[in-house]
Coordinates of C-alpha atoms in Angstrom, one line a residue:
M687 CA -39.7 10.7 -129.2
P688 CA -39.3 9.6 -125.5
N689 CA -39.6 13.2 -124.5
E690 CA -42.8 13.6 -126.4
K691 CA -44.2 10.5 -124.8
R692 CA -43.3 11.7 -121.3
A693 CA -44.8 15.1 -122.0
R694 CA -48.1 13.4 -123.1
Q695 CA -48.2 11.3 -119.8
E696 CA -47.6 14.3 -117.6
A697 CA -50.3 16.3 -119.5
C698 CA -52.7 13.3 -119.0
L699 CA -52.0 13.2 -115.2
S700 CA -52.4 16.9 -114.9
S701 CA -55.7 16.7 -116.6
E702 CA -56.8 13.8 -114.3
D703 CA -55.8 15.8 -111.2
E704 CA -57.8 18.7 -112.5
R705 CA -60.8 16.3 -113.0
T706 CA -60.5 14.9 -109.3
P707 CA -63.0 16.6 -107.1
P708 CA -61.7 18.6 -104.1
H709 CA -63.8 16.7 -101.6
K710 CA -62.0 13.5 -102.4
H711 CA -58.6 15.1 -101.5
E712 CA -60.1 16.2 -98.2
A713 CA -61.5 12.8 -97.4
G714 CA -58.1 11.2 -98.0
A715 CA -56.4 13.7 -95.8
A716 CA -59.0 13.0 -93.1
I717 CA -58.3 9.3 -93.3
L718 CA -54.6 9.8 -93.1
E719 CA -55.1 12.0 -90.1
S720 CA -57.3 9.4 -88.4
I721 CA -54.8 6.7 -89.0
H722 CA -52.1 8.9 -87.6
E723 CA -54.1 9.6 -84.4
K724 CA -54.8 5.9 -84.0
L725 CA -51.1 5.2 -84.3
K726 CA -50.4 7.8 -81.6
K727 CA -53.0 6.1 -79.4
L728 CA -51.4 2.7 -80.0
D729 CA -48.0 4.2 -79.0
V730 CA -49.7 5.5 -75.8
L731 CA -51.3 2.1 -75.1
E732 CA -47.9 0.4 -75.6
Q733 CA -46.4 2.8 -73.1
I734 CA -49.2 2.2 -70.7
N735 CA -48.8 -1.6 -71.1
G736 CA -45.1 -1.3 -70.4
R737 CA -45.8 0.7 -67.3
L738 CA -48.4 -1.8 -66.1
L739 CA -46.0 -4.6 -66.7
K740 CA -43.4 -2.8 -64.5
I741 CA -46.0 -2.2 -61.9
E742 CA -47.0 -5.9 -61.9
N743 CA -43.4 -6.9 -61.5
T744 CA -43.0 -4.5 -58.7
V745 CA -46.1 -5.8 -57.0
G746 CA -44.9 -9.3 -57.4
D747 CA -41.6 -8.5 -55.8
M748 CA -43.5 -6.8 -52.9
E749 CA -45.7 -9.8 -52.5
R750 CA -42.7 -12.1 -52.4
G751 CA -41.0 -9.8 -49.9
L752 CA -44.2 -9.7 -47.7
N753 CA -44.5 -13.5 -47.9
S754 CA -40.9 -13.9 -46.8
M755 CA -41.3 -11.3 -44.0
T756 CA -44.5 -13.1 -42.9
A757 CA -42.6 -16.4 -42.8
E758 CA -39.8 -14.8 -40.8
L759 CA -42.3 -13.2 -38.4
Q760 CA -44.0 -16.6 -38.0
K761 CA -40.7 -18.2 -37.2
V762 CA -39.8 -15.5 -34.7
K763 CA -43.3 -16.0 -33.1
T764 CA -42.8 -19.8 -33.0
D765 CA -39.3 -19.3 -31.5
L766 CA -40.7 -16.9 -28.8
D767 CA -43.6 -19.3 -28.0
S768 CA -41.1 -22.2 -27.8
K769 CA -38.8 -20.2 -25.5
A770 CA -41.8 -19.1 -23.4
D771 CA -42.9 -22.7 -23.1
N772 CA -39.4 -23.8 -22.3
A773 CA -39.1 -21.1 -19.7
T774 CA -42.4 -22.2 -18.2
V775 CA -41.4 -25.8 -18.1
D776 CA -38.0 -24.9 -16.6
A777 CA -39.8 -22.8 -13.9
L778 CA -42.1 -25.7 -13.1
K779 CA -39.2 -28.1 -12.9
D780 CA -37.4 -25.8 -10.5
E781 CA -40.6 -25.6 -8.4
I782 CA -40.9 -29.3 -8.3
E783 CA -37.3 -29.7 -7.4
E784 CA -37.7 -27.2 -4.6
L785 CA -40.8 -29.0 -3.3
Q786 CA -39.0 -32.4 -3.4
N787 CA -36.1 -30.9 -1.4
R788 CA -38.5 -29.4 1.2
S789 CA -40.2 -32.8 1.6
R790 CA -36.8 -34.3 2.3
R791 CA -35.7 -31.6 4.7
N792 CA -35.7 -33.8 7.8
N793 CA -34.1 -36.8 6.0
L794 CA -30.7 -38.3 6.0
V795 CA -29.3 -41.1 3.8
F796 CA -27.2 -43.8 5.3
Y797 CA -24.9 -45.5 2.8
N798 CA -23.1 -48.9 2.7
I799 CA -25.1 -50.5 5.5
P800 CA -24.9 -54.3 4.8
E801 CA -28.0 -55.8 3.3
K802 CA -30.4 -57.4 5.8
A803 CA -28.5 -55.9 8.7
E804 CA -31.8 -54.2 9.7
K805 CA -33.6 -57.6 9.8
G806 CA -36.8 -56.1 8.3
D807 CA -37.1 -53.2 10.8
C808 CA -35.2 -50.2 9.5
I809 CA -36.4 -47.8 12.2
S810 CA -35.3 -50.0 15.1
F811 CA -32.0 -50.7 13.4
V812 CA -31.2 -47.0 12.8
Q813 CA -32.3 -46.1 16.4
D814 CA -29.9 -48.7 17.8
F815 CA -27.2 -47.7 15.4
I816 CA -27.3 -44.1 16.7
T817 CA -27.8 -44.9 20.4
Q818 CA -25.6 -47.8 21.2
H819 CA -22.5 -45.8 22.0
T820 CA -20.9 -48.6 24.1
N821 CA -20.5 -50.8 21.0
T822 CA -17.5 -49.8 18.9
E823 CA -19.3 -50.9 15.7
H824 CA -21.9 -48.1 16.2
M825 CA -21.9 -44.4 16.1
G826 CA -22.3 -43.6 19.8
L827 CA -24.1 -40.3 19.1
E828 CA -26.6 -40.4 22.0
T829 CA -24.2 -38.8 24.4
I830 CA -23.7 -35.9 22.0
C831 CA -27.2 -35.6 20.4
G832 CA -29.4 -36.8 23.1
H833 CA -32.5 -38.9 22.3
V834 CA -33.6 -38.6 18.7
E835 CA -37.0 -39.7 17.3
L836 CA -37.4 -41.2 13.9
E837 CA -40.5 -40.9 11.8
R838 CA -39.8 -43.5 9.1
A839 CA -36.9 -45.4 7.5
H840 CA -36.6 -47.6 4.4
R841 CA -34.2 -48.7 1.7
T842 CA -34.4 -47.6 -1.9
P843 CA -35.1 -49.1 -4.2
S844 CA -37.5 -51.4 -2.4
K845 CA -36.4 -54.5 -4.3
T846 CA -33.6 -56.4 -2.8
P847 CA -30.6 -56.5 -5.1
S848 CA -29.3 -59.7 -6.7
A849 CA -26.0 -61.2 -5.7
G850 CA -24.3 -59.7 -8.8
E851 CA -25.4 -56.1 -8.1
K852 CA -22.8 -53.7 -6.6
G853 CA -23.1 -52.5 -3.1
P854 CA -26.0 -52.4 -0.6
R855 CA -29.0 -50.2 -1.1
P856 CA -29.0 -46.8 0.7
M857 CA -31.3 -46.3 3.7
H858 CA -33.4 -43.2 3.8
V859 CA -34.2 -42.0 7.3
A860 CA -36.8 -39.3 8.2
F861 CA -36.3 -37.6 11.6
L862 CA -39.3 -36.3 13.5
R863 CA -37.4 -33.0 14.1
Y864 CA -35.1 -31.1 11.8
T865 CA -32.8 -30.2 14.7
D866 CA -32.2 -33.9 15.5
K867 CA -31.3 -34.6 11.9
M868 CA -28.8 -31.7 11.9
K869 CA -27.2 -32.9 15.2
V870 CA -26.7 -36.4 13.8
L871 CA -25.3 -35.0 10.5
R872 CA -22.8 -32.6 12.1
N873 CA -21.4 -35.2 14.5
A874 CA -21.6 -38.3 12.4
A875 CA -18.5 -37.8 10.3
A876 CA -16.1 -37.9 13.3
R877 CA -17.9 -40.9 14.8
L878 CA -18.0 -42.9 11.6
K879 CA -14.4 -42.4 10.7
D880 CA -12.4 -45.6 11.2
N881 CA -15.6 -47.1 12.7
P882 CA -17.0 -49.6 10.2
L883 CA -20.1 -51.7 10.6
N884 CA -19.5 -55.4 9.8
G885 CA -16.4 -54.3 7.8
N886 CA -18.4 -51.6 5.8
A887 CA -17.4 -47.9 6.1
I888 CA -20.7 -46.1 6.6
G889 CA -21.5 -42.8 5.0
I890 CA -24.2 -40.2 5.8
S891 CA -25.5 -37.3 3.7
E892 CA -28.6 -35.1 3.4
D893 CA -31.4 -36.3 1.2
F894 CA -32.0 -34.3 -2.0
A895 CA -34.0 -34.5 -5.2
K896 CA -32.3 -36.4 -8.0
K897 CA -31.6 -33.2 -10.0
T898 CA -30.1 -31.5 -6.9
Q899 CA -28.0 -34.6 -6.2
R900 CA -26.7 -34.6 -9.7
R901 CA -25.8 -30.8 -9.5
R902 CA -24.1 -31.3 -6.2
Q903 CA -22.2 -34.3 -7.4
E904 CA -20.9 -32.3 -10.4
L905 CA -19.3 -29.8 -7.9
V906 CA -17.5 -32.5 -5.9
P907 CA -14.3 -32.5 -8.1
Y908 CA -14.2 -28.7 -7.8
R909 CA -14.6 -28.8 -4.0
K910 CA -11.7 -31.3 -3.7
F911 CA -9.4 -29.3 -6.0
L912 CA -10.2 -26.0 -4.3
K913 CA -9.6 -27.7 -0.9
K914 CA -6.2 -28.9 -2.0
K915 CA -5.4 -25.5 -3.4
L916 CA -6.4 -23.5 -0.3
G917 CA -5.1 -25.9 2.3
D918 CA -6.6 -28.2 4.9
N919 CA -7.1 -25.4 7.4
R920 CA -9.6 -23.7 5.0
K921 CA -13.2 -24.9 4.8
V922 CA -14.6 -25.7 1.4
Y923 CA -18.2 -27.0 1.1
I924 CA -21.2 -27.4 -1.1
A925 CA -24.2 -25.4 0.2
Y926 CA -27.9 -25.8 -0.5
P927 CA -29.0 -26.5 -3.1
A928 CA -25.8 -26.8 -5.2
I929 CA -23.5 -23.9 -4.5
L930 CA -19.8 -24.2 -4.0
K931 CA -18.5 -22.1 -1.1
Y932 CA -15.3 -21.6 0.9
V933 CA -14.1 -19.6 3.9
D934 CA -11.5 -16.9 3.0
A935 CA -8.5 -15.8 5.1
N936 CA -10.7 -13.4 7.0
G937 CA -13.2 -16.1 7.9
R938 CA -15.9 -14.9 5.5
H939 CA -17.9 -17.4 3.5
R940 CA -17.5 -16.8 -0.2
I941 CA -19.5 -18.2 -3.2
V942 CA -17.6 -19.7 -6.1
G943 CA -19.4 -18.1 -9.1
T944 CA -19.6 -19.1 -12.7
E945 CA -16.4 -17.4 -13.8
E946 CA -14.4 -18.8 -10.9
L947 CA -15.7 -22.3 -11.7
A948 CA -14.5 -21.8 -15.2
K949 CA -11.0 -20.8 -14.0
L950 CA -11.0 -23.8 -11.6
R951 CA -11.9 -26.1 -14.5
H952 CA -9.1 -24.7 -16.6
E953 CA -6.6 -25.2 -13.7
M954 CA -7.9 -28.8 -13.2
E955 CA -7.4 -29.6 -16.9
E956 CA -3.9 -28.1 -16.8
A957 CA -3.1 -30.2 -13.7
K958 CA -4.1 -33.3 -15.5
S959 CA -1.9 -32.6 -18.5

């Protein structure tokens, strides 16, 4: 019986297929083909979307890289501008220092002259200090230097120090002629040695800008150490503006450069230890 029933069902389906018009079969096939094409297009769109996403990520990375590079370039530009500004400022400072030194070219500074010894008239005091060679308390330079003319003289700072402040104020003296200034400077050391004024040992030096003074002062320990190293018969001195020099065994004047200063510093540190 089951076999008979199945046979009847198949016969029925066969008869229905025979009754289905051909154009309906073609329409179904066309629909399936259309769906298949749309699915293909969807696959292509998904691939395109994937590629676009990769491109967006790549562009994003490039933008971040460009932003980083721009920031670095801006930093370099800022650094260069800063260095250029610093170089300009340093150059201007050097020019100012040079002008200050030139304006002091005819000047000498007298140290440790007792306060109020000038009695309100620095020019007359210094003139007498230089010329009164018969008095053992004075320099006695007139016989060596001849008559020298002074343009101005004053103490710095202008305010008189209080009783508790250390040492008298230095006296700045401007000579009318540079040659007079140099004659006094060259001969003063020997005349001032063991020849105090009112118990004060007097010192004389050239007048420099503060920055130059500081640079020269920094070289003093090197000058003393090199002088001791070379011996008393060898000249060691600080040249203008702040250059350490010495006279070698052949009588030639030599500059102590940066590397030699570093070696001297190392030797000085070893000598202390």
